[in-house]
PDB file of C-alpha atoms in Angstrom:
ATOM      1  CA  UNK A 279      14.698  29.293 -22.863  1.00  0.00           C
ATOM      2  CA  UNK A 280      15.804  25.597 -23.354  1.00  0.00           C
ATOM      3  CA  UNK A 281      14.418  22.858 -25.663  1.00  0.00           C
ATOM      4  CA  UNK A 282      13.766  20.604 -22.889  1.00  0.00           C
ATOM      5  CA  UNK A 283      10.352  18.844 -22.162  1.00  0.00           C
ATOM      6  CA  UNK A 284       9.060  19.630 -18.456  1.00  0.00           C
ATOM      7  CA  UNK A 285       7.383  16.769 -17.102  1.00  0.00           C
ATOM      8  CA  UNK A 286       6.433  18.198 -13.331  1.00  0.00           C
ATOM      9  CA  UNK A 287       6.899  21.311 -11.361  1.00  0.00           C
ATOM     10  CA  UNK A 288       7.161  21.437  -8.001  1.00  0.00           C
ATOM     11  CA  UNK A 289       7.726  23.612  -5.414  1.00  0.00           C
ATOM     12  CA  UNK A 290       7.693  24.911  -1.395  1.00  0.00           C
ATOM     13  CA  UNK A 291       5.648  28.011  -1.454  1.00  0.00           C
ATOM     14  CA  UNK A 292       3.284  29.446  -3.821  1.00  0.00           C
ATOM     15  CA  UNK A 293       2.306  33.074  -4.879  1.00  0.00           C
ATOM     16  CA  UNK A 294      -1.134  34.070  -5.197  1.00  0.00           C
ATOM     17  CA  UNK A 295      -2.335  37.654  -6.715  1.00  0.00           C
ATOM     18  CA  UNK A 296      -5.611  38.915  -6.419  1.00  0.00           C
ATOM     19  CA  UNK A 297      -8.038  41.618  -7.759  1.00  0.00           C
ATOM     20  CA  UNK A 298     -10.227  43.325  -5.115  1.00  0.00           C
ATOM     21  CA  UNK A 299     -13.746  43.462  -6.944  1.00  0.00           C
ATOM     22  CA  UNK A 300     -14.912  46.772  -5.292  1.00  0.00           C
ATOM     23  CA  UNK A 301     -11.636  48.406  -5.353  1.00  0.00           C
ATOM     24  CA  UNK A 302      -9.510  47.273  -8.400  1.00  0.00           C
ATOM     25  CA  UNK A 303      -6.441  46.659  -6.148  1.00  0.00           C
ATOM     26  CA  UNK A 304      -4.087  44.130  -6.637  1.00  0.00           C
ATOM     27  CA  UNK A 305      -2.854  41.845  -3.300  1.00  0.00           C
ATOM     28  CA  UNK A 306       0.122  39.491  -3.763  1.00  0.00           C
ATOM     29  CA  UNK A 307       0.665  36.802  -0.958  1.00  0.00           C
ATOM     30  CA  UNK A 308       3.639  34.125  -0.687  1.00  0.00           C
ATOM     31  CA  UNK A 309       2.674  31.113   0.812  1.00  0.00           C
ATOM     32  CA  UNK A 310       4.287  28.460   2.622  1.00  0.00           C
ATOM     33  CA  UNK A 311       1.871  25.888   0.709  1.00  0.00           C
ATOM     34  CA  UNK A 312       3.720  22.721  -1.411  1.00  0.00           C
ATOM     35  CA  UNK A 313       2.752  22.894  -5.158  1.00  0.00           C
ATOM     36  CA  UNK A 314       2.832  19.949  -7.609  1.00  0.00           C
ATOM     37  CA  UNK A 315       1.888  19.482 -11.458  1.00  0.00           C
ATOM     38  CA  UNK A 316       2.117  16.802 -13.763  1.00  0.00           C
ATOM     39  CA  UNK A 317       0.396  15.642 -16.540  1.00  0.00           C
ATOM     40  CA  UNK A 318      -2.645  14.097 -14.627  1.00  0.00           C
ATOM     41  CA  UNK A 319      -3.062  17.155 -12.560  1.00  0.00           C
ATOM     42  CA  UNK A 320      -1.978  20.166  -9.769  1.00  0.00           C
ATOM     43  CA  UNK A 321      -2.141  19.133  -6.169  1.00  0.00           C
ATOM     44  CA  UNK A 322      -1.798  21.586  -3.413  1.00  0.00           C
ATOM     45  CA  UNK A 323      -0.537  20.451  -0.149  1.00  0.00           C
ATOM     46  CA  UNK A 324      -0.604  22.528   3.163  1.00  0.00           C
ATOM     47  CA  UNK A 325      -1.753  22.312   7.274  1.00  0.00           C
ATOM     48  CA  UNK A 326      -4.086  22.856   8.767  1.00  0.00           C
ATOM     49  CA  UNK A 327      -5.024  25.212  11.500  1.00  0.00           C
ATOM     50  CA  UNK A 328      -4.834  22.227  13.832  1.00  0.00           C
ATOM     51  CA  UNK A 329      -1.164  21.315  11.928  1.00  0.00           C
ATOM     52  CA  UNK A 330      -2.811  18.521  10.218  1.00  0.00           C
ATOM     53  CA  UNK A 331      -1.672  17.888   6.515  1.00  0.00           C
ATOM     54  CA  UNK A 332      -4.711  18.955   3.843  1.00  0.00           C
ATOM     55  CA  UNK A 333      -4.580  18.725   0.295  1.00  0.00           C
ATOM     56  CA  UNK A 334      -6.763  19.834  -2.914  1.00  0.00           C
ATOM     57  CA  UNK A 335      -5.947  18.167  -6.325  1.00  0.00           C
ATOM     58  CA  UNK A 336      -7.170  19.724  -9.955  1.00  0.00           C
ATOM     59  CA  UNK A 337      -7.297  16.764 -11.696  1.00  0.00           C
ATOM     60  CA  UNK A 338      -6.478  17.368 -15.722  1.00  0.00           C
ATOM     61  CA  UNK A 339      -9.003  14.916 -18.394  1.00  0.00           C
ATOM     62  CA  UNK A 340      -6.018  12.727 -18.660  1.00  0.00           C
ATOM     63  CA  UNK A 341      -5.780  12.493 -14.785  1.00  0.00           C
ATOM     64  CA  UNK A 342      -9.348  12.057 -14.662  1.00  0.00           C
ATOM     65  CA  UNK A 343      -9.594   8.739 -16.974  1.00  0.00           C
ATOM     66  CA  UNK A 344      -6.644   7.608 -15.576  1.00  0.00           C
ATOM     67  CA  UNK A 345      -8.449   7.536 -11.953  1.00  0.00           C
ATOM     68  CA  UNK A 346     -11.263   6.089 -13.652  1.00  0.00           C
ATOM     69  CA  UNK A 347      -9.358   3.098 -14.811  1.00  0.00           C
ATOM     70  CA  UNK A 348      -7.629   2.517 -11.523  1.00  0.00           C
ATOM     71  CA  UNK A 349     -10.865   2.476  -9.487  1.00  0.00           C
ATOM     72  CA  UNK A 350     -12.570   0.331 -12.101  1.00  0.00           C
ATOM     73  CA  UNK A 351     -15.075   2.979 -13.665  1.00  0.00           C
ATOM     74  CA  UNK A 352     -12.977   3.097 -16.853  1.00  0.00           C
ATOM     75  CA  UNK A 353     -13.360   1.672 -20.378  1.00  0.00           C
ATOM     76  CA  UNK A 354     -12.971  -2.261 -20.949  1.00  0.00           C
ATOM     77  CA  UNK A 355     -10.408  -2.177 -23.659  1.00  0.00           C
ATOM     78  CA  UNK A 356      -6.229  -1.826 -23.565  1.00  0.00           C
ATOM     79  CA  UNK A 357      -5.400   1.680 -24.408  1.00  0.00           C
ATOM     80  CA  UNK A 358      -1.246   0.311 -24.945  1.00  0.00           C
ATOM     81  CA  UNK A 359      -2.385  -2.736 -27.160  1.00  0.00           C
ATOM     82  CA  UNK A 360       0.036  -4.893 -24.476  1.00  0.00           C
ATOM     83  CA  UNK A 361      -2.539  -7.011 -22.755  1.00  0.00           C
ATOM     84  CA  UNK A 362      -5.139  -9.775 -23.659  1.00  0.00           C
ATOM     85  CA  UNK A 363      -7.990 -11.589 -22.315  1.00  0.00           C
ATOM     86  CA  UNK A 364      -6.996 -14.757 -20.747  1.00  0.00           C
TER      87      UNK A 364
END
């Protein structure tokens, strides 16, 4: 394994295994559903039935304050120390 920091993983298809409550089997599926991860988050990107595009995001604490702050709802102060009052 290398030393080097991973900052996002993406990919074209996910796998997704699954118990079976009543019978203890395990099901594997590959599917053709886009996958990205970052810091703030995992989004999942796929169609529809009708082909439109539909998405679910998992938003991670840091993504969550993050939205907070760009939709106004966050804190009043600079988190960077860059920027003052005018």
């Amino acid at each position: 394994m290398n030393d080097e920091k991973v900052y996002e993983i993406t990919a074209k298809e996910v796998t997704v295994e699954v118990r079976d409550e009543e019978t203890g089997e395990v099901y594997r599926r590959e599917l053709p559903i886009d996958y990205f991860e970052n810091a703030n988050g995992l989004f999942l990107r796929a169609e529809n039935l009708d082909g439109s595009v539909s998405q679910l995001a998992f938003y991670s604490m840091r993504g969550l304050e993050r939205m907070k702050g760009l939709t106004g709802k966050g804190p009043d102060d600079d988190p960077c120390g860059g920027h003052k009052n005018s």
